[in-house]
mmCIF file of C-alpha atoms in Angstrom:
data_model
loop_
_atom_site.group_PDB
_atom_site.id
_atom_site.type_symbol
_atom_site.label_atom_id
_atom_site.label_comp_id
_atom_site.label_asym_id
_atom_site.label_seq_id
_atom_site.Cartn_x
_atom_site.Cartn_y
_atom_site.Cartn_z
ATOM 1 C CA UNK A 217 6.217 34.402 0.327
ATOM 2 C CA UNK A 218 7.003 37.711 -0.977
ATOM 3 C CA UNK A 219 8.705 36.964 -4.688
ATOM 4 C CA UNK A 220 7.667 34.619 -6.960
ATOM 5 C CA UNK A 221 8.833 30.877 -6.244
ATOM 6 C CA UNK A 222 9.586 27.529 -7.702
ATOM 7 C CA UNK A 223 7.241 24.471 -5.907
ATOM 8 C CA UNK A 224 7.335 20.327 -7.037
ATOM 9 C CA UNK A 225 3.933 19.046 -5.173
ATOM 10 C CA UNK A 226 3.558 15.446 -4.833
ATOM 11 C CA UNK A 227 0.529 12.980 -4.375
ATOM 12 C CA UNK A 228 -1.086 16.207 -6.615
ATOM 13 C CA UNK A 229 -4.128 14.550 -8.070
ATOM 14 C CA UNK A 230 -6.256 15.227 -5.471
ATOM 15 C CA UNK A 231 -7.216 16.366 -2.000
ATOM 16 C CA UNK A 232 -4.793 18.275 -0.490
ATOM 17 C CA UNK A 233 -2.085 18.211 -2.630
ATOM 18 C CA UNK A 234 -4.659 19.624 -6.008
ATOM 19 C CA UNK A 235 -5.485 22.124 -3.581
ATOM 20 C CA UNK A 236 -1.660 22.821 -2.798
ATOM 21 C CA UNK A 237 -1.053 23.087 -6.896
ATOM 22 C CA UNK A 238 -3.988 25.079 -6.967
ATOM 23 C CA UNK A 239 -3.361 27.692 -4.317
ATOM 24 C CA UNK A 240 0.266 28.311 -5.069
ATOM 25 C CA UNK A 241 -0.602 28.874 -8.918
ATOM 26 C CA UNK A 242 -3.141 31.628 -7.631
ATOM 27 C CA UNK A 243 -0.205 32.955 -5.727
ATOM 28 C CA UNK A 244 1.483 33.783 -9.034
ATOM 29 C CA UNK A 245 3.940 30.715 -8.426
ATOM 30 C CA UNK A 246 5.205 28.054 -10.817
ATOM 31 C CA UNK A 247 4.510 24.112 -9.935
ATOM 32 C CA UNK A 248 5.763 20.971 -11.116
ATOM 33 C CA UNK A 249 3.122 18.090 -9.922
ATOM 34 C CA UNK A 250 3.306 14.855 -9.404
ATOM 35 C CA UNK A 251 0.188 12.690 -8.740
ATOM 36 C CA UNK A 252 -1.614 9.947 -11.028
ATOM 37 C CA UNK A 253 -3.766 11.857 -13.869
ATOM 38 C CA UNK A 254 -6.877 13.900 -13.351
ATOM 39 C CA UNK A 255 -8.943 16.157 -15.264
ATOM 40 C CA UNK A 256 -8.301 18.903 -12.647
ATOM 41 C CA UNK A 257 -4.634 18.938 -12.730
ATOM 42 C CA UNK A 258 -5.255 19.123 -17.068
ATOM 43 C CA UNK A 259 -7.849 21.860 -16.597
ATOM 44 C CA UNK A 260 -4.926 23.346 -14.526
ATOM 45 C CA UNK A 261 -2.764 22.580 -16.992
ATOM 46 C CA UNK A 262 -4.498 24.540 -19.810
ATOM 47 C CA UNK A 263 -4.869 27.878 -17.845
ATOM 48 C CA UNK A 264 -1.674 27.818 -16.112
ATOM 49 C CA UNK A 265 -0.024 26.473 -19.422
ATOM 50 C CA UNK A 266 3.754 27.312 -18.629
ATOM 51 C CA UNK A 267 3.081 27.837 -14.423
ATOM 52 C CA UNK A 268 2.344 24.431 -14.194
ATOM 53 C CA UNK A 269 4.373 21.464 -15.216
ATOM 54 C CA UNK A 270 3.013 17.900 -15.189
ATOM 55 C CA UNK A 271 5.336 14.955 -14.199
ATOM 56 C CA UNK A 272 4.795 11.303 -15.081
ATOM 57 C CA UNK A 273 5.611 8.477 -13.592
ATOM 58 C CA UNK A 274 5.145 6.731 -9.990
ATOM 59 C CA UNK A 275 7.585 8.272 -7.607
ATOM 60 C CA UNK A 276 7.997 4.829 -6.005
ATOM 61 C CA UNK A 277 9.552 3.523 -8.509
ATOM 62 C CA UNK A 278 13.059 5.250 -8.399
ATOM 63 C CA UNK A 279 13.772 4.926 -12.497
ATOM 64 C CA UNK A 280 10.929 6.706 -12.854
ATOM 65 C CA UNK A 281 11.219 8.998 -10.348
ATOM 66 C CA UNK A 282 14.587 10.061 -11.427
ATOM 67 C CA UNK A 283 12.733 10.441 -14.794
ATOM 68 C CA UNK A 284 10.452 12.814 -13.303
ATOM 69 C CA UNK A 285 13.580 14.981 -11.323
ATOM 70 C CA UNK A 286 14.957 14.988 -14.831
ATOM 71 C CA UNK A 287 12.340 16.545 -16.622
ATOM 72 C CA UNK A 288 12.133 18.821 -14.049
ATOM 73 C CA UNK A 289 15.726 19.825 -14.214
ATOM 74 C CA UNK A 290 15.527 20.297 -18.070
ATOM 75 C CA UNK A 291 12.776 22.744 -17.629
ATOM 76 C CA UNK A 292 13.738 24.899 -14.662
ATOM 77 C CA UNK A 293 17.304 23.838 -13.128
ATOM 78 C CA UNK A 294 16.451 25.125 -9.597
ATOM 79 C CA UNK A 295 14.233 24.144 -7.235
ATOM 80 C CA UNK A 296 12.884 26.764 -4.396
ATOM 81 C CA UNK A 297 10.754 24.381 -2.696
ATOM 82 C CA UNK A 298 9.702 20.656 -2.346
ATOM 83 C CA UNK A 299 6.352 19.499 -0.926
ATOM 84 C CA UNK A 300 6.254 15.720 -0.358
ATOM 85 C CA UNK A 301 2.335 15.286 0.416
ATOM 86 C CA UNK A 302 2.027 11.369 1.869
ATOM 87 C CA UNK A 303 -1.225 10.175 3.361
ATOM 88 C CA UNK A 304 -2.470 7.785 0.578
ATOM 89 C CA UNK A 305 -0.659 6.368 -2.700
ATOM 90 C CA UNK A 306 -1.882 7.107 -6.082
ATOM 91 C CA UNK A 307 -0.611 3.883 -7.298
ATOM 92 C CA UNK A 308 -2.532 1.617 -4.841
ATOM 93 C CA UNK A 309 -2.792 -1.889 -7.033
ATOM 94 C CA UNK A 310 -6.849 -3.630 -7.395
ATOM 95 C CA UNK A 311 -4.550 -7.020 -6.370
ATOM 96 C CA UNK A 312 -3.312 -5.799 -3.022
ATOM 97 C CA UNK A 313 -5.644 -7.194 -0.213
ATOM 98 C CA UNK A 314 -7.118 -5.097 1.717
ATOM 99 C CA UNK A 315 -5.275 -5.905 5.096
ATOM 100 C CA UNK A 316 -2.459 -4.761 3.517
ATOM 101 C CA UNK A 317 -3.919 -1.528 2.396
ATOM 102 C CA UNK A 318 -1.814 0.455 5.431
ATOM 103 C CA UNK A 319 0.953 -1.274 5.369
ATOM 104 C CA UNK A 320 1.550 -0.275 1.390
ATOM 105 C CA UNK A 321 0.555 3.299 1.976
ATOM 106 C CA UNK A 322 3.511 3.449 3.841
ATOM 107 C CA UNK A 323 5.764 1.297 2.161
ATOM 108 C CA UNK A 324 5.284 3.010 -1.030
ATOM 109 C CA UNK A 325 5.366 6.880 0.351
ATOM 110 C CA UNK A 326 8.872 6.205 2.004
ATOM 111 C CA UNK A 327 9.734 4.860 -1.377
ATOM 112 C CA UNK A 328 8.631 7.631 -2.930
ATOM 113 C CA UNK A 329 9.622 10.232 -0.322
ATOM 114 C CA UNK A 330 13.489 8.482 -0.565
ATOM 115 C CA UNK A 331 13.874 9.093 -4.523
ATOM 116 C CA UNK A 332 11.671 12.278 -4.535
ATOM 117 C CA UNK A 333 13.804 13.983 -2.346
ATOM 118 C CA UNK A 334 17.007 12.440 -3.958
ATOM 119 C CA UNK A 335 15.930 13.622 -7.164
ATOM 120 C CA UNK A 336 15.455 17.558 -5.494
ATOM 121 C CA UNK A 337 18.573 17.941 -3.615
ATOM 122 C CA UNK A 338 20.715 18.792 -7.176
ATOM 123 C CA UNK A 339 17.678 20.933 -7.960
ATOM 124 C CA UNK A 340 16.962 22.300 -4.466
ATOM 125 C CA UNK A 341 20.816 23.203 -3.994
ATOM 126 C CA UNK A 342 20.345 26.060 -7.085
ATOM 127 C CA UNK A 343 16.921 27.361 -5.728
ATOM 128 C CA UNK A 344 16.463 30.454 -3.448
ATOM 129 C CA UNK A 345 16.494 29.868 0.037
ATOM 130 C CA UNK A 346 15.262 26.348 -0.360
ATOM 131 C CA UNK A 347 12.939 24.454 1.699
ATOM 132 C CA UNK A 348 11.263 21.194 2.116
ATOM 133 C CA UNK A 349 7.762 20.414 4.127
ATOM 134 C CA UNK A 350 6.639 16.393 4.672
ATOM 135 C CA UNK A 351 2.883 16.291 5.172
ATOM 136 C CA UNK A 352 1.946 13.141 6.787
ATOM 137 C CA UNK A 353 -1.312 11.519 8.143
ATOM 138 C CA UNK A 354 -2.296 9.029 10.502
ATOM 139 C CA UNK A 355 -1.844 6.434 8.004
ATOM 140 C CA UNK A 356 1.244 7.325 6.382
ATOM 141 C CA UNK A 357 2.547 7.908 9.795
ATOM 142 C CA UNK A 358 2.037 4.401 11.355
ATOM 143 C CA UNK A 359 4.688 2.697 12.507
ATOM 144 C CA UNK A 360 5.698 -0.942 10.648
ATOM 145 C CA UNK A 361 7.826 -3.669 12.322
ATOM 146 C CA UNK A 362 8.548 -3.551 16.090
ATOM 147 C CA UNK A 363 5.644 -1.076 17.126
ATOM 148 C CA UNK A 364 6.396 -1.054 20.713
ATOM 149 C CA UNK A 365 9.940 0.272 20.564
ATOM 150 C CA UNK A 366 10.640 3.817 19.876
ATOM 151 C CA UNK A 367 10.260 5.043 15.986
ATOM 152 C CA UNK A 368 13.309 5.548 14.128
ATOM 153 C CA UNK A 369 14.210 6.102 10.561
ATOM 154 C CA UNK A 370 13.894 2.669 8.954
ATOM 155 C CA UNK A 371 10.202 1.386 10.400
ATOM 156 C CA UNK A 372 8.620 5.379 10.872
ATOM 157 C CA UNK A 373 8.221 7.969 7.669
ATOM 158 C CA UNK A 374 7.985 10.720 9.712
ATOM 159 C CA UNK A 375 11.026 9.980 11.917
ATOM 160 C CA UNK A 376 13.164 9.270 8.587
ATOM 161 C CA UNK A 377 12.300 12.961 7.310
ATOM 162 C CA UNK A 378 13.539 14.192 10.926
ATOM 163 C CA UNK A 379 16.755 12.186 10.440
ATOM 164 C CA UNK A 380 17.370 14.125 6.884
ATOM 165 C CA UNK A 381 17.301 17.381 9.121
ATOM 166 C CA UNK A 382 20.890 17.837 9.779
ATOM 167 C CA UNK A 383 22.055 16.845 5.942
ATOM 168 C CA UNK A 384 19.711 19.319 4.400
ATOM 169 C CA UNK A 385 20.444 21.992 6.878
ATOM 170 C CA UNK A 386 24.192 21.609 5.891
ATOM 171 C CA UNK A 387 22.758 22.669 2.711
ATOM 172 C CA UNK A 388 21.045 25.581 3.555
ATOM 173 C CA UNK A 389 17.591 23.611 3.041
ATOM 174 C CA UNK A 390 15.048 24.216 6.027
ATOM 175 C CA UNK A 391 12.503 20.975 6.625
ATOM 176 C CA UNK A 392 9.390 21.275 8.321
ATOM 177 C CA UNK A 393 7.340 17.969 9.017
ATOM 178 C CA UNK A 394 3.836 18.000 9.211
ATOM 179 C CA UNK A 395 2.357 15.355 11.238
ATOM 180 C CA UNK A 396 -0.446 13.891 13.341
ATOM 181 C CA UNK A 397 0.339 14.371 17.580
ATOM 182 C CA UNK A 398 2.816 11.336 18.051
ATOM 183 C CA UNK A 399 1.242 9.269 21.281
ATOM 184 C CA UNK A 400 4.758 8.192 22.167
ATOM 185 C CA UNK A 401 6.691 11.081 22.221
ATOM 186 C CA UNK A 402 4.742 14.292 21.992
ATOM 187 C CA UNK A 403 5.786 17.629 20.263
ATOM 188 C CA UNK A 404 3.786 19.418 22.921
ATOM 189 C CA UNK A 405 1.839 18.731 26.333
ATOM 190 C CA UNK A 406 -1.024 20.803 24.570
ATOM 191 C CA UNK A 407 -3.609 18.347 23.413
ATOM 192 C CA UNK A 408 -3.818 18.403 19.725
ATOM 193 C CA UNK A 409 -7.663 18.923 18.806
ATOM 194 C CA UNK A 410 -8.831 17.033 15.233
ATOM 195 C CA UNK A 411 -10.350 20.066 13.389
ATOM 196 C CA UNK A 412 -12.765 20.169 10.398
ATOM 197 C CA UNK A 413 -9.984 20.634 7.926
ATOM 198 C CA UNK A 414 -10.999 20.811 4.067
ATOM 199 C CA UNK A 415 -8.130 20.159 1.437
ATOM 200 C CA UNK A 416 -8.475 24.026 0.563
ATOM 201 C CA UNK A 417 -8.451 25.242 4.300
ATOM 202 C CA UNK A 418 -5.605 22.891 4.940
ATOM 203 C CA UNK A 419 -3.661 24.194 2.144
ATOM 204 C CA UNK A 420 -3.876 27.390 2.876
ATOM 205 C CA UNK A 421 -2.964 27.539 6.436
ATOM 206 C CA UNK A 422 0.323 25.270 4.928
ATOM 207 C CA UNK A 423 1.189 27.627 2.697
ATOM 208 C CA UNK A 424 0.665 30.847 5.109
ATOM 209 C CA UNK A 425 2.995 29.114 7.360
ATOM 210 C CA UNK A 426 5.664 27.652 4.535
ATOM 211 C CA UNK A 427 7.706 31.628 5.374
ATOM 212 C CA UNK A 428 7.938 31.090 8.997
ATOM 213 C CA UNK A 429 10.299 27.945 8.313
ATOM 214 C CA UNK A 430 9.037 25.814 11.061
ATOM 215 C CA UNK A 431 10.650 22.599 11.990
ATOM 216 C CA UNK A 432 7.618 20.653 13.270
ATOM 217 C CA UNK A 433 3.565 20.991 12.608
ATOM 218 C CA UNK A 434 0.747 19.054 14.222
ATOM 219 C CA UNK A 435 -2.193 18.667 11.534
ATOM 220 C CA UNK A 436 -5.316 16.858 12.696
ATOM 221 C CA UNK A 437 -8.347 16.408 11.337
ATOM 222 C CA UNK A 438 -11.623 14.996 12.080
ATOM 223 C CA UNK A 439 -12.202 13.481 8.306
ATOM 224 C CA UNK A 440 -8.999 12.080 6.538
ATOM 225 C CA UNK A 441 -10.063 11.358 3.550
ATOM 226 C CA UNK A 442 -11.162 15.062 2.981
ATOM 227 C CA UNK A 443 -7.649 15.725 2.534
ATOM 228 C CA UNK A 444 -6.655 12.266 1.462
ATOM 229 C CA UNK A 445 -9.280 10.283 -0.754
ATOM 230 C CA UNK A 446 -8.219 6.611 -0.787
ATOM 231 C CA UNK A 447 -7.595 5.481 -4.545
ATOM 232 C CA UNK A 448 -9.965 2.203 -3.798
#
C-alpha cells in the first residue's frame, strides 16, 4: 500500500483485529473500528486522535449497524477498504448456554457481516480502488444446518462472502476471503500446516498481502484464541 488509505476493521477490540487497527495506524492510515470497548482501542484513540474513529453499536443488529455506516459516512464519505474480522462475537450474551456457544458465533458474524458490508458498499463505491478481505476461523467457518451436503451461501459464512464476489466485482471492489483449509472442497492439494500465528504476526502478513488483491487465503493456526479470545 503505497498512498495513504481509508480502513473500517471489525471485531476490533481485541486479538487480531486490535492488532489490524494497530498496524495500519503505524502505516500512516486512517481506521474506523468496530469492536465492543477496550482500553486499548481508547489508548489508540488518544494518540491517533483524528486517524482513528471509534464506532458504536453491535454490527448484528442492523439499526445499529446502519448507525455505525452512518457515522462513518458523515466523517469520511469514502471507503478504501473493509475488513470484516469473524472468529468470535463481541456481543456473546452470559444467558446463552454453552452448547450453543458455536452455533451463535456464527449466527451473529453472518448477521453482522450482511449489514456491515451493506452499510460499506455506498461508502466503498467513492473509495480508491476499493477492496474487501473476510477473515474467518474454524469456528466462524462451521457449517450450520445440513452439514453433509455441500456449503452454500445460506448455512456457510465463508461460502456467502464467495457468493458476493461477482456483485462487488461489478463494482470495481476486489474480495479476498481468508479462511481455514475447507475438508470438503479444498483450495489446494498442498496440505495446509497450523502455524504459531500471534494476532501481530497474523496481521501483518494480512496486511503485506491486502496489495496483491488475492481472491482466496488459507490461515491456520495452532492456538485460536491467540487471534480470537472468546468473550466468556
Amino acid at each position: 500500500m503505497n498512498h495513504l488509505r481509508s480502513f473500517w476493521v471489525t471485531g476490533a477490540s481485541n486479538g487480531l483485529g486490535l492488532a489490524l487497527v494497530r498496524r495500519l495506524l503505524e502505516q500512516g492510515h486512517r481506521v474506523a473500528a468496530s469492536g465492543r470497548g477496550s482500553t486499548q482501542l481508547d489508548e489508540l484513540a488518544a494518540q491517533h486522535r483524528s486517524h482513528l474513529l471509534l464506532l458504536a453499536g453491535h454490527l448484528h443488529d442492523e439499526h445499529q449497524a446502519a448507525s455505525a455506516a452512518q457515522q462513518l459516512r458523515d466523517a469520511w464519505r469514502a471507503l478504501d477498504g473493509l475488513i470484516i474480522n469473524t472468529g468470535t462475537t463481541d456481543y456473546l450474551s452470559a444467558e446463552v448456554a454453552n452448547d450453543a456457544v458455536f452455533e451463535t458465533i456464527v449466527t451473529d458474524n453472518q448477521l453482522a457481516a450482511e449489514h456491515c458490508l451493506a452499510g460499506a458498499l455506498p461508502l466503498l463505491a467513492q473509495g480508491h480502488m476499493p477492496q474487501v478481505m473476510m477473515i474467518f476461523n474454524r469456528y466462524s467457518a462451521l457449517q450450520l444446518h445440513s452439514p453433509t451436503r455441500v456449503a452454500a451461501g445460506w448455512n456457510n459464512l465463508p461460502q456467502w462472502s464467495r457468493e458476493q464476489r461477482e456483485a462487488l466485482k461489478e463494482r470495481g471492489i476486489d474480495l479476498t476471503v481468508v479462511a481455514p483449509q475447507s475438508l470438503k472442497a479444498p483450495l489446494t492439494t498442498a496440505k495446509a500446516v497450523p502455524q504459531s500465528w500471534t494476532a501481530q504476526s497474523a496481521a501483518s502478513e494480512l496486511l503485506s498481502r491486502l496489495v496483491l488483491r488475492e481472491p482466496e487465503l488459507i490461515l491456520e493456526t495452532m492456538d485460536t484464541a491467540s487471534l480470537w479470545p472468546m468473550a466468556r
